[in-house]
XYZ file of C-alpha atoms in Angstrom:
242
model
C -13.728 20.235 21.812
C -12.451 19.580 18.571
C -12.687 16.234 17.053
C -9.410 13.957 17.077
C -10.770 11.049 15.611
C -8.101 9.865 12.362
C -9.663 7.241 10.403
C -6.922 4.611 9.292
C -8.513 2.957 5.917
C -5.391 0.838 5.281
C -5.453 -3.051 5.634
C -2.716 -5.165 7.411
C 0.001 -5.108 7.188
C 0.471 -1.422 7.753
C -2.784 -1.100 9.395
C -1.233 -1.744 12.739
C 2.091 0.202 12.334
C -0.012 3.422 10.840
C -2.692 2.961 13.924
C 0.020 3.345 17.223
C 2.066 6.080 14.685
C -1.248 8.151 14.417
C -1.612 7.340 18.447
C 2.111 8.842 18.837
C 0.889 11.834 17.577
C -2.045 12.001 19.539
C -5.189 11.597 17.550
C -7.159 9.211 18.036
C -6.853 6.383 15.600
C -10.213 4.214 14.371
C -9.228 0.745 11.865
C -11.343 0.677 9.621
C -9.323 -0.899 6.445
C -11.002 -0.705 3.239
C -9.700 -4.570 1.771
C -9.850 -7.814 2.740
C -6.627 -9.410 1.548
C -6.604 -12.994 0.384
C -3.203 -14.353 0.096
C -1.911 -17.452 -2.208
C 0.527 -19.705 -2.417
C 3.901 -19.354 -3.934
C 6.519 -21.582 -5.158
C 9.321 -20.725 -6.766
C 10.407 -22.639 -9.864
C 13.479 -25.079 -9.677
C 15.880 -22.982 -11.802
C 15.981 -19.636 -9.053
C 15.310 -16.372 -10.756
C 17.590 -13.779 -10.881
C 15.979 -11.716 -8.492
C 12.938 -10.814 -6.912
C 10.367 -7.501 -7.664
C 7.851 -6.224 -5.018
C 5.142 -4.344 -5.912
C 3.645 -3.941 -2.067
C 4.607 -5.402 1.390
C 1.309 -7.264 0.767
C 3.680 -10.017 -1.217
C 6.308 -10.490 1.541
C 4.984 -13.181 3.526
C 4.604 -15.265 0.540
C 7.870 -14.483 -0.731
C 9.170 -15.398 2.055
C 7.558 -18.755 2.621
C 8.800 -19.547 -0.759
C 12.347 -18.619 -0.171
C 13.041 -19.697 2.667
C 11.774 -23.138 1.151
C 14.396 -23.176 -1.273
C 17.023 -21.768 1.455
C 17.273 -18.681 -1.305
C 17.004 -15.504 1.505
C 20.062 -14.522 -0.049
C 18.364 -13.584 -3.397
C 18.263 -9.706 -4.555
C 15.054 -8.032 -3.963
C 13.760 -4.768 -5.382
C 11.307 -3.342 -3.817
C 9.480 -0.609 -5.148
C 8.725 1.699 -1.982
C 11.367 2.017 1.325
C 8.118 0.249 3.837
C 8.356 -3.006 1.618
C 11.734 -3.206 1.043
C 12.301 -2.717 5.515
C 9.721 -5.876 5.642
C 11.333 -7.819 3.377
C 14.600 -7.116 5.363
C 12.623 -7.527 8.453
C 11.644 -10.783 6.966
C 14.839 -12.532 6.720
C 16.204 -11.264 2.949
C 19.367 -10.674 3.015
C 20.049 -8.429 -0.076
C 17.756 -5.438 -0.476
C 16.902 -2.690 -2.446
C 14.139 -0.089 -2.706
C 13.474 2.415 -5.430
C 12.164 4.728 -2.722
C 8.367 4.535 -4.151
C 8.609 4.588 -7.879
C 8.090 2.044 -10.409
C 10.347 3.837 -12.969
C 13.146 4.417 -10.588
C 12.588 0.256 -10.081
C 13.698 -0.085 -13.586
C 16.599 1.911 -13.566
C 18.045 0.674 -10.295
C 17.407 -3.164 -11.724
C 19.401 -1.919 -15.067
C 22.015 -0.178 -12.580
C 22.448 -3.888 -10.423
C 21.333 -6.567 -12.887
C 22.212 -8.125 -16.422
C 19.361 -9.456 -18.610
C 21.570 -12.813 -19.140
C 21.909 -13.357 -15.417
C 18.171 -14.807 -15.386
C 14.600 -14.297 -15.171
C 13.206 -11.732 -13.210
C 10.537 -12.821 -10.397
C 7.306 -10.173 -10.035
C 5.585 -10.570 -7.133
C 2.178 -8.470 -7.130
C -1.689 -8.683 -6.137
C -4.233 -8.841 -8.168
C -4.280 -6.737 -11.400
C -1.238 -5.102 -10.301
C 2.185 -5.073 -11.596
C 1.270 -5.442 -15.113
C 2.954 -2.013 -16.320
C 5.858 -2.210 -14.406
C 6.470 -5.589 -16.175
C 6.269 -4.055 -19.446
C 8.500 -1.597 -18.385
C 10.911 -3.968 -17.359
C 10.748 -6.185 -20.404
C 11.230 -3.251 -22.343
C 14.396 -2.587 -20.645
C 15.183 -6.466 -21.981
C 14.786 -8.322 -19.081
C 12.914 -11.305 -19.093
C 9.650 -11.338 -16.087
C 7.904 -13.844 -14.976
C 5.012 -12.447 -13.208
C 2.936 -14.263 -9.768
C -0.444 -13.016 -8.204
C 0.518 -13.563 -4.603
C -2.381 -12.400 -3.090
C -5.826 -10.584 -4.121
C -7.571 -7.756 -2.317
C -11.284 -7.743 -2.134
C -13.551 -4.608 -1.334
C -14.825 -4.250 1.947
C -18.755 -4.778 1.987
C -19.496 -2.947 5.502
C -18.062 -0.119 7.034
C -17.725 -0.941 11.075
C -20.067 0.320 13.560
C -17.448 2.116 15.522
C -16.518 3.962 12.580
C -20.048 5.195 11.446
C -20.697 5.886 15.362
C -17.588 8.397 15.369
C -18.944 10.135 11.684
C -22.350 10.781 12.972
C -20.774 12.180 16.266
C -18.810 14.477 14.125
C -15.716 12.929 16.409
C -13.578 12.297 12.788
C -10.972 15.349 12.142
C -8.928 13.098 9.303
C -9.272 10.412 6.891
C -5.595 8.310 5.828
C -6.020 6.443 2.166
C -3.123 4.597 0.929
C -4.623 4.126 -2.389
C -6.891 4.625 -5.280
C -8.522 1.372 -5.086
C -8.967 1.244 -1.586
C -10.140 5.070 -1.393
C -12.626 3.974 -3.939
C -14.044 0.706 -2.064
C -14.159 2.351 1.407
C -16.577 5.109 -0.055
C -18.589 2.588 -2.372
C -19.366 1.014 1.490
C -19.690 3.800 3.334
C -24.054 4.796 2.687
C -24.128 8.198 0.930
C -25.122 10.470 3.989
C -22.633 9.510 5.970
C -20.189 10.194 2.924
C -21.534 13.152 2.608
C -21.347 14.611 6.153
C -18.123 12.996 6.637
C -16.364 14.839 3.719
C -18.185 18.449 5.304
C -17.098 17.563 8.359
C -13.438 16.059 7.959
C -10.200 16.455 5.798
C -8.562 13.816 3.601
C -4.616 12.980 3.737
C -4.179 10.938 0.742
C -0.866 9.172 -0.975
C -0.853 10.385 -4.396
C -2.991 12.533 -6.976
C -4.858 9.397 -8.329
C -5.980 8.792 -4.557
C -7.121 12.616 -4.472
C -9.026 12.638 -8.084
C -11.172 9.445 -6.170
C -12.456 11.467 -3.544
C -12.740 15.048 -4.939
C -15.116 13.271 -7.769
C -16.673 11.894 -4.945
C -17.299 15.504 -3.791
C -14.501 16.406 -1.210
C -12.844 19.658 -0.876
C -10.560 19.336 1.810
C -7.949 17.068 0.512
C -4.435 16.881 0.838
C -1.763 14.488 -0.971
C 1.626 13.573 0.374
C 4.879 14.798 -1.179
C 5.922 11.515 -1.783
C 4.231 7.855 -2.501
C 4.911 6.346 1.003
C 3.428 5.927 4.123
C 5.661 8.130 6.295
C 4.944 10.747 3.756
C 1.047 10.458 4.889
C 2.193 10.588 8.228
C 4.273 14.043 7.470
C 1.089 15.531 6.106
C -0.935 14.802 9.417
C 1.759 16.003 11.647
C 1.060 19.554 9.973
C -2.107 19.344 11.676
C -2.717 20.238 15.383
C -4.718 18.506 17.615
């Protein structure tokens, strides 16, 4: 019987959405996210910004908090991919926009929908994250004030339930979301099981900086999404039989 075993290495939130979307098509989807996301605190200053930038649905619920604080749901977002932008409707915003996964395209739809003189803009990012599009965005003369909203950490263990399924040979495919988190799931994963897992199983992977992280780490059978989003991952493992 072939294997049908899909490992899911993205954290929440997303984790859960990607796990029952990977059960739809029926594989059989193992959690095993590759960051542990610590979130902070956010409060927005007294004189509103202009509008509001998100990097990730990671900075949602703190947005949120924040806004909904100073009864400001009604403030334009811009979201950089279509899954953040739906959760910060989902979350109560009222005025939403998403550059459909690109940071550039960010920058052009803000210069399309905003004046420099209208305010500050708020970024909302993780950890080291955020910093180019930023630049980018002062270039373009805006003014950005930029807010760590939450920091993800590498995982240190890989769960038992995964390594069980690798040494069973019981995993077909392997999601990553991103560079980072492709890199700390293999730094935790020991070497022989890294090894037999990438002889054994494909890779579905984001973007090309996601697939240079594994192929150095000596996979062959990888595959990266036509576009920077999650659905797009999802496309790519739909090609796939079961």
């Amino acid at each position: 019987m072939r294997p049908r075993g899909v490992i899911v290495t993205r954290p929440e939130p997303g984790l859960s959405e990607t796990m029952a979307a990977v059960a739809d098509a029926g594989w059989l989807p193992l959690a095993s996210p590759a960051l542990v996301v610590q979130r902070y605190t956010l409060r927005l200053p007294q004189k509103l910004p202009a509008a509001i930038l998100l990097t990730s649905g990671q900075a949602v619920s703190a947005v949120v908090v924040a806004a909904q604080q100073a009864k400001a749901l009604d403030m334009p977002v811009y979201a950089v991919g279509d899954r953040t932008a739906q959760r910060a409707r989902d979350a109560g915003f009222t005025c939403v926009k998403s550059a459909d996964g690109d940071a550039r395209a960010l920058v052009s739809l803000l210069q399309t929908h905003q004046q420099p003189e209208q305010g500050s803009l708020l970024l909302c990012s993780g950890a080291r994250q955020g910093v180019e599009l930023a630049a980018w965005c002062r270039q373009a003369g805006f003014k950005v004030m930029r807010r760590v909203v939450y920091a993800a950490k590498p995982i240190q263990k890989i769960t038992e339930q995964t390594r069980t399924a690798i040494q069973a040979a019981k995993v077909a495919v392997v999601l990553f979301f991103s560079a980072e988190s492709a890199a700390s799931w293999l730094a935790a994963l020991p070497e022989a099981e890294q090894k037999r897992l990438a002889a054994q199983a494909r890779a579905v992977v984001i973007s090309g900086r996601v697939a240079d992280v594994l192929r150095n780490a000596g996979w062959h059978d990888v595959h990266i999404a036509a576009h920077v989003s999650a659905a797009a991952v999802m496309e790519v493992l739909g090609l796939y039989h079961v």
